[in-house]
Coordinates of N, CA, C and O in Angstrom, one line a residue:
M1 N 2.8 -1.7 -34.4 CA 2.6 -0.3 -34.3 C 2.0 0.1 -33.0 O 1.1 -0.5 -32.5
Y2 N 2.5 1.1 -32.4 CA 2.0 1.6 -31.1 C 0.8 2.4 -31.3 O 0.5 3.0 -32.3
R3 N 0.0 2.4 -30.2 CA -1.3 3.1 -30.2 C -1.3 4.1 -29.1 O -0.5 4.2 -28.2
I4 N -2.4 5.0 -29.2 CA -2.5 6.0 -28.2 C -3.9 5.9 -27.5 O -4.9 5.7 -28.2
A5 N -3.9 5.9 -26.2 CA -5.2 5.8 -25.4 C -5.5 7.0 -24.6 O -4.5 7.8 -24.3
V6 N -6.7 7.2 -24.3 CA -7.2 8.3 -23.5 C -8.1 7.8 -22.4 O -9.1 7.1 -22.7
L7 N -7.7 8.0 -21.1 CA -8.5 7.5 -20.0 C -9.1 8.7 -19.2 O -8.4 9.7 -19.0
G8 N -10.3 8.5 -18.8 CA -11.0 9.6 -18.0 C -12.5 9.4 -18.0 O -13.0 8.5 -18.6
D9 N -13.1 10.4 -17.5 CA -14.6 10.4 -17.5 C -15.0 10.7 -19.0 O -14.4 11.3 -19.7
Y10 N -16.2 10.1 -19.3 CA -16.6 10.1 -20.7 C -16.7 11.5 -21.3 O -16.3 11.8 -22.4
D11 N -17.3 12.4 -20.5 CA -17.5 13.8 -21.0 C -16.2 14.5 -21.4 O -16.1 15.3 -22.2
S12 N -15.1 14.1 -20.7 CA -13.8 14.8 -20.9 C -13.1 14.2 -22.1 O -12.2 14.8 -22.7
I13 N -13.3 12.9 -22.4 CA -12.5 12.2 -23.4 C -13.2 11.9 -24.7 O -12.5 11.6 -25.7
Y14 N -14.5 12.0 -24.8 CA -15.2 11.5 -26.0 C -14.7 12.2 -27.3 O -14.6 11.6 -28.4
G15 N -14.3 13.4 -27.2 CA -13.9 14.2 -28.4 C -12.6 13.7 -29.0 O -12.3 13.9 -30.1
F16 N -11.8 13.0 -28.2 CA -10.5 12.5 -28.7 C -10.7 11.3 -29.7 O -9.8 11.1 -30.5
A17 N -11.9 10.7 -29.7 CA -12.2 9.7 -30.6 C -12.2 10.2 -32.1 O -11.8 9.5 -33.0
T18 N -12.6 11.5 -32.2 CA -12.7 12.1 -33.5 C -11.3 12.3 -34.1 O -11.1 12.4 -35.3
L19 N -10.3 12.3 -33.2 CA -8.9 12.4 -33.7 C -8.2 11.1 -34.0 O -7.1 11.0 -34.3
G20 N -9.0 10.0 -33.8 CA -8.5 8.7 -34.0 C -7.8 8.0 -32.8 O -7.2 7.0 -33.0
L21 N -7.9 8.6 -31.7 CA -7.4 8.0 -30.5 C -8.4 7.1 -29.9 O -9.6 7.3 -30.0
E22 N -7.9 6.1 -29.2 CA -8.8 5.1 -28.5 C -9.2 5.6 -27.1 O -8.3 6.0 -26.4
I23 N -10.5 5.7 -26.9 CA -10.9 6.3 -25.6 C -11.4 5.1 -24.7 O -11.9 4.1 -25.1
F24 N -11.1 5.3 -23.4 CA -11.5 4.3 -22.4 C -12.2 5.1 -21.2 O -11.5 5.5 -20.3
P25 N -13.5 5.2 -21.3 CA -14.2 5.9 -20.2 C -14.1 5.1 -18.9 O -14.2 3.9 -18.9
V26 N -13.8 5.9 -17.8 CA -13.6 5.3 -16.5 C -14.5 6.0 -15.5 O -14.6 7.3 -15.5
S27 N -15.3 5.3 -14.8 CA -16.2 5.9 -13.8 C -15.8 5.7 -12.4 O -16.3 6.4 -11.5
D28 N -14.9 4.8 -12.1 CA -14.4 4.6 -10.7 C -12.9 4.3 -10.7 O -12.4 3.7 -11.7
P29 N -12.2 4.6 -9.7 CA -10.7 4.5 -9.6 C -10.2 3.0 -9.7 O -9.2 2.8 -10.3
E30 N -11.0 2.1 -9.2 CA -10.5 0.7 -9.3 C -10.5 0.2 -10.7 O -9.6 -0.4 -11.1
Y31 N -11.6 0.5 -11.4 CA -11.6 0.2 -12.8 C -10.6 0.9 -13.6 O -9.9 0.4 -14.5
G32 N -10.3 2.2 -13.2 CA -9.3 3.0 -13.9 C -7.9 2.4 -13.7 O -7.1 2.3 -14.6
A33 N -7.6 1.9 -12.5 CA -6.3 1.3 -12.2 C -6.1 0.0 -13.1 O -5.1 -0.2 -13.6
A34 N -7.2 -0.8 -13.2 CA -7.1 -2.0 -14.0 C -7.0 -1.7 -15.5 O -6.2 -2.3 -16.2
Q35 N -7.7 -0.7 -15.9 CA -7.5 -0.2 -17.3 C -6.1 0.3 -17.6 O -5.5 -0.1 -18.6
L36 N -5.6 1.1 -16.7 CA -4.2 1.6 -16.9 C -3.2 0.5 -17.0 O -2.4 0.5 -17.9
K37 N -3.3 -0.5 -16.1 CA -2.4 -1.6 -16.2 C -2.5 -2.4 -17.5 O -1.5 -2.7 -18.1
R38 N -3.7 -2.6 -17.9 CA -4.0 -3.4 -19.2 C -3.4 -2.6 -20.3 O -2.7 -3.2 -21.2
L39 N -3.6 -1.3 -20.4 CA -3.1 -0.5 -21.5 C -1.6 -0.4 -21.5 O -0.9 -0.5 -22.5
A40 N -1.0 -0.2 -20.3 CA 0.4 -0.1 -20.1 C 1.2 -1.3 -20.5 O 2.3 -1.3 -21.1
E41 N 0.5 -2.5 -20.3 CA 1.2 -3.7 -20.7 C 0.9 -4.1 -22.1 O 1.4 -5.1 -22.6
G42 N 0.0 -3.3 -22.8 CA -0.3 -3.6 -24.2 C 0.6 -2.8 -25.1 O 1.7 -2.4 -24.8
D43 N 0.0 -2.5 -26.3 CA 0.7 -1.8 -27.3 C 0.5 -0.3 -27.3 O 0.6 0.3 -28.3
Y44 N 0.3 0.3 -26.1 CA 0.1 1.7 -26.1 C 1.3 2.4 -25.6 O 1.9 2.2 -24.6
A45 N 1.8 3.3 -26.5 CA 3.0 4.1 -26.2 C 2.7 5.3 -25.5 O 3.5 5.9 -24.7
I46 N 1.5 5.9 -25.7 CA 1.1 7.1 -25.0 C -0.3 6.9 -24.4 O -1.2 6.4 -25.0
I47 N -0.4 7.3 -23.1 CA -1.7 7.2 -22.4 C -2.0 8.5 -21.8 O -1.2 9.0 -20.9
Y48 N -3.0 9.2 -22.3 CA -3.5 10.5 -21.8 C -4.5 10.1 -20.7 O -5.3 9.3 -20.9
I49 N -4.3 10.8 -19.5 CA -5.2 10.6 -18.4 C -5.7 11.9 -17.9 O -4.9 12.8 -17.7
T50 N -7.0 12.0 -17.6 CA -7.5 13.3 -17.1 C -6.9 13.5 -15.7 O -6.6 12.6 -15.0
E51 N -6.7 14.8 -15.4 CA -6.0 15.2 -14.2 C -6.8 14.6 -13.0 O -6.2 14.2 -12.0
S52 N -8.1 14.7 -13.0 CA -8.9 14.2 -11.9 C -8.8 12.7 -11.7 O -8.7 12.3 -10.5
L53 N -8.7 11.9 -12.7 CA -8.5 10.5 -12.6 C -7.1 10.2 -12.1 O -6.9 9.4 -11.2
A54 N -6.2 10.9 -12.7 CA -4.8 10.7 -12.3 C -4.5 11.0 -10.8 O -3.7 10.3 -10.2
A55 N -5.3 12.0 -10.2 CA -5.1 12.2 -8.8 C -5.5 11.0 -8.0 O -5.0 10.8 -6.9
E56 N -6.5 10.2 -8.5 CA -6.9 9.0 -7.8 C -6.0 7.8 -8.1 O -6.1 6.8 -7.4
L57 N -5.2 7.9 -9.1 CA -4.4 6.8 -9.5 C -2.9 7.1 -9.4 O -2.1 6.4 -10.0
E58 N -2.6 8.0 -8.5 CA -1.2 8.4 -8.3 C -0.2 7.2 -8.1 O 0.8 7.1 -8.6
K59 N -0.6 6.3 -7.2 CA 0.2 5.1 -6.9 C 0.5 4.3 -8.2 O 1.6 3.9 -8.4
E60 N -0.6 4.0 -8.9 CA -0.4 3.2 -10.1 C 0.4 3.9 -11.2 O 1.2 3.3 -11.9
I61 N 0.2 5.2 -11.4 CA 0.9 6.0 -12.3 C 2.4 6.1 -12.0 O 3.3 6.0 -12.9
S62 N 2.7 6.1 -10.7 CA 4.1 6.2 -10.3 C 4.9 5.0 -10.8 O 6.2 5.1 -10.9
K63 N 4.3 3.9 -11.0 CA 5.0 2.7 -11.4 C 5.6 2.8 -12.8 O 6.5 2.1 -13.2
Y64 N 5.1 3.8 -13.6 CA 5.5 3.9 -15.0 C 6.3 5.2 -15.2 O 6.7 5.5 -16.3
R65 N 6.7 5.9 -14.1 CA 7.5 7.1 -14.3 C 8.9 6.9 -14.8 O 9.5 7.7 -15.5
E66 N 9.5 5.8 -14.5 CA 10.9 5.5 -14.9 C 11.1 4.6 -16.1 O 12.2 4.3 -16.5
V67 N 10.0 4.3 -16.8 CA 10.0 3.5 -18.0 C 9.8 4.3 -19.2 O 9.2 5.3 -19.2
M68 N 10.3 3.7 -20.3 CA 10.2 4.4 -21.6 C 8.8 4.4 -22.2 O 8.3 5.3 -22.8
K69 N 8.1 3.3 -22.0 CA 6.8 3.1 -22.6 C 5.9 2.5 -21.5 O 6.3 1.5 -20.9
P70 N 4.8 3.0 -21.3 CA 4.1 4.1 -22.0 C 4.5 5.5 -21.4 O 4.8 5.6 -20.2
A71 N 4.3 6.5 -22.2 CA 4.4 7.9 -21.7 C 3.0 8.2 -21.2 O 2.0 8.0 -21.9
I72 N 2.9 8.6 -19.9 CA 1.6 9.0 -19.3 C 1.5 10.5 -19.2 O 2.4 11.1 -18.5
I73 N 0.6 11.0 -19.9 CA 0.5 12.5 -19.9 C -0.9 12.9 -19.4 O -1.9 12.4 -19.8
L74 N -0.8 13.8 -18.4 CA -2.1 14.3 -17.8 C -2.7 15.4 -18.6 O -2.0 16.3 -19.1
I75 N -4.0 15.4 -18.8 CA -4.7 16.4 -19.5 C -5.9 16.9 -18.6 O -6.4 16.2 -17.8
P76 N -6.3 18.2 -18.9 CA -7.4 18.7 -18.1 C -8.7 18.0 -18.5 O -8.8 17.5 -19.7
G77 N -9.7 17.9 -17.6 CA -11.0 17.4 -18.0 C -12.0 18.5 -18.1 O -11.7 19.7 -18.1
V78 N -13.3 18.1 -18.2 CA -14.3 19.1 -18.3 C -14.5 19.9 -17.0 O -15.1 21.0 -17.1
T79 N -14.0 19.4 -15.9 CA -14.1 20.2 -14.6 C -13.1 21.3 -14.5 O -13.1 22.1 -13.6
G80 N -12.1 21.3 -15.5 CA -11.1 22.4 -15.5 C -9.7 21.9 -15.3 O -9.5 20.7 -15.2
N81 N -8.8 22.8 -15.3 CA -7.4 22.5 -15.3 C -6.9 22.7 -13.8 O -7.0 23.7 -13.3
T82 N -6.3 21.6 -13.3 CA -5.8 21.7 -11.9 C -4.3 22.1 -11.9 O -3.7 22.4 -10.9
G83 N -3.7 22.1 -13.1 CA -2.2 22.4 -13.2 C -1.3 21.2 -13.0 O -0.1 21.3 -13.1
A84 N -1.9 20.1 -12.7 CA -1.1 18.8 -12.5 C -0.4 18.4 -13.7 O 0.8 17.9 -13.7
G85 N -1.0 18.6 -14.9 CA -0.3 18.2 -16.1 C 0.9 19.1 -16.4 O 2.0 18.5 -16.7
I86 N 0.8 20.3 -16.2 CA 2.0 21.2 -16.4 C 3.1 21.0 -15.4 O 4.2 20.9 -15.7
T87 N 2.7 20.7 -14.2 CA 3.6 20.4 -13.1 C 4.4 19.1 -13.4 O 5.6 19.1 -13.3
G88 N 3.7 18.1 -13.9 CA 4.3 16.9 -14.3 C 5.3 17.0 -15.4 O 6.4 16.5 -15.4
V89 N 5.0 17.8 -16.4 CA 5.9 18.0 -17.6 C 7.1 18.8 -17.1 O 8.2 18.5 -17.4
K90 N 6.9 19.8 -16.2 CA 8.0 20.6 -15.7 C 8.9 19.8 -14.9 O 10.2 19.9 -15.1
K91 N 8.4 18.9 -14.1 CA 9.3 18.0 -13.3 C 10.1 17.1 -14.2 O 11.3 16.8 -13.9
S92 N 9.5 16.6 -15.2 CA 10.2 15.7 -16.1 C 11.3 16.4 -16.9 O 12.4 15.9 -17.0
V93 N 11.1 17.6 -17.3 CA 12.1 18.4 -17.9 C 13.2 18.8 -17.0 O 14.4 18.7 -17.3
E94 N 12.9 19.2 -15.7 CA 13.9 19.5 -14.7 C 14.8 18.3 -14.5 O 16.0 18.4 -14.4
Q95 N 14.2 17.1 -14.4 CA 15.0 15.9 -14.2 C 15.9 15.6 -15.4 O 17.0 15.2 -15.2
A96 N 15.4 15.8 -16.6 CA 16.2 15.5 -17.8 C 17.3 16.5 -18.0 O 18.4 16.2 -18.3
V97 N 17.0 17.8 -17.7 CA 17.9 18.9 -18.0 C 18.8 19.3 -16.8 O 19.9 19.7 -16.9
G98 N 18.2 19.1 -15.6 CA 18.9 19.4 -14.4 C 18.7 20.8 -13.9 O 19.4 21.3 -13.1
S99 N 17.7 21.5 -14.5 CA 17.5 22.9 -14.1 C 16.0 23.2 -14.4 O 15.4 22.6 -15.3
D100 N 15.5 24.2 -13.7 CA 14.2 24.7 -13.9 C 14.2 25.6 -15.2 O 14.8 26.7 -15.2
I101 N 13.6 25.1 -16.3 CA 13.7 25.9 -17.5 C 12.8 27.1 -17.5 O 13.1 28.0 -18.3
L102 N 11.9 27.2 -16.6 CA 11.0 28.4 -16.6 C 11.7 29.6 -15.9 O 11.5 30.8 -16.2
F103 N 12.4 29.2 -14.8 CA 13.0 30.3 -14.0 C 14.5 30.3 -14.0 O 15.1 31.1 -13.3
G104 N 15.1 29.3 -14.6 CA 16.6 29.3 -14.8 C 17.3 28.9 -13.5 O 18.6 28.9 -13.5
G105 N 16.7 28.5 -12.5 CA 17.4 28.1 -11.3 C 17.1 26.6 -11.0 O 16.5 25.9 -11.7
N106 N 17.7 26.1 -9.9 CA 17.5 24.7 -9.5 C 16.4 24.6 -8.6 O 16.1 25.3 -7.7

């Protein structure tokens, strides 16, 4: 059975534990990269990552863009929404559909 993980600073992710998700607090990018690799190679089908951490792990995250598992989804943290999560979903949909679904153009 696949699992769901949440990576990011503790203040941003601790609430996800009440939903039954496994949380992995990360305080520095090197540790975050190692955690991401460990989770991606494990039984995790979905990995939520805070936008601020994802900005520091762009190179590592890009390794998983073309694979089915895990799905890496960016979420806002306590510092606010940077828009990176929405942009990522929009790009994925454009790639799958071949068109910008919000504005109807390419």
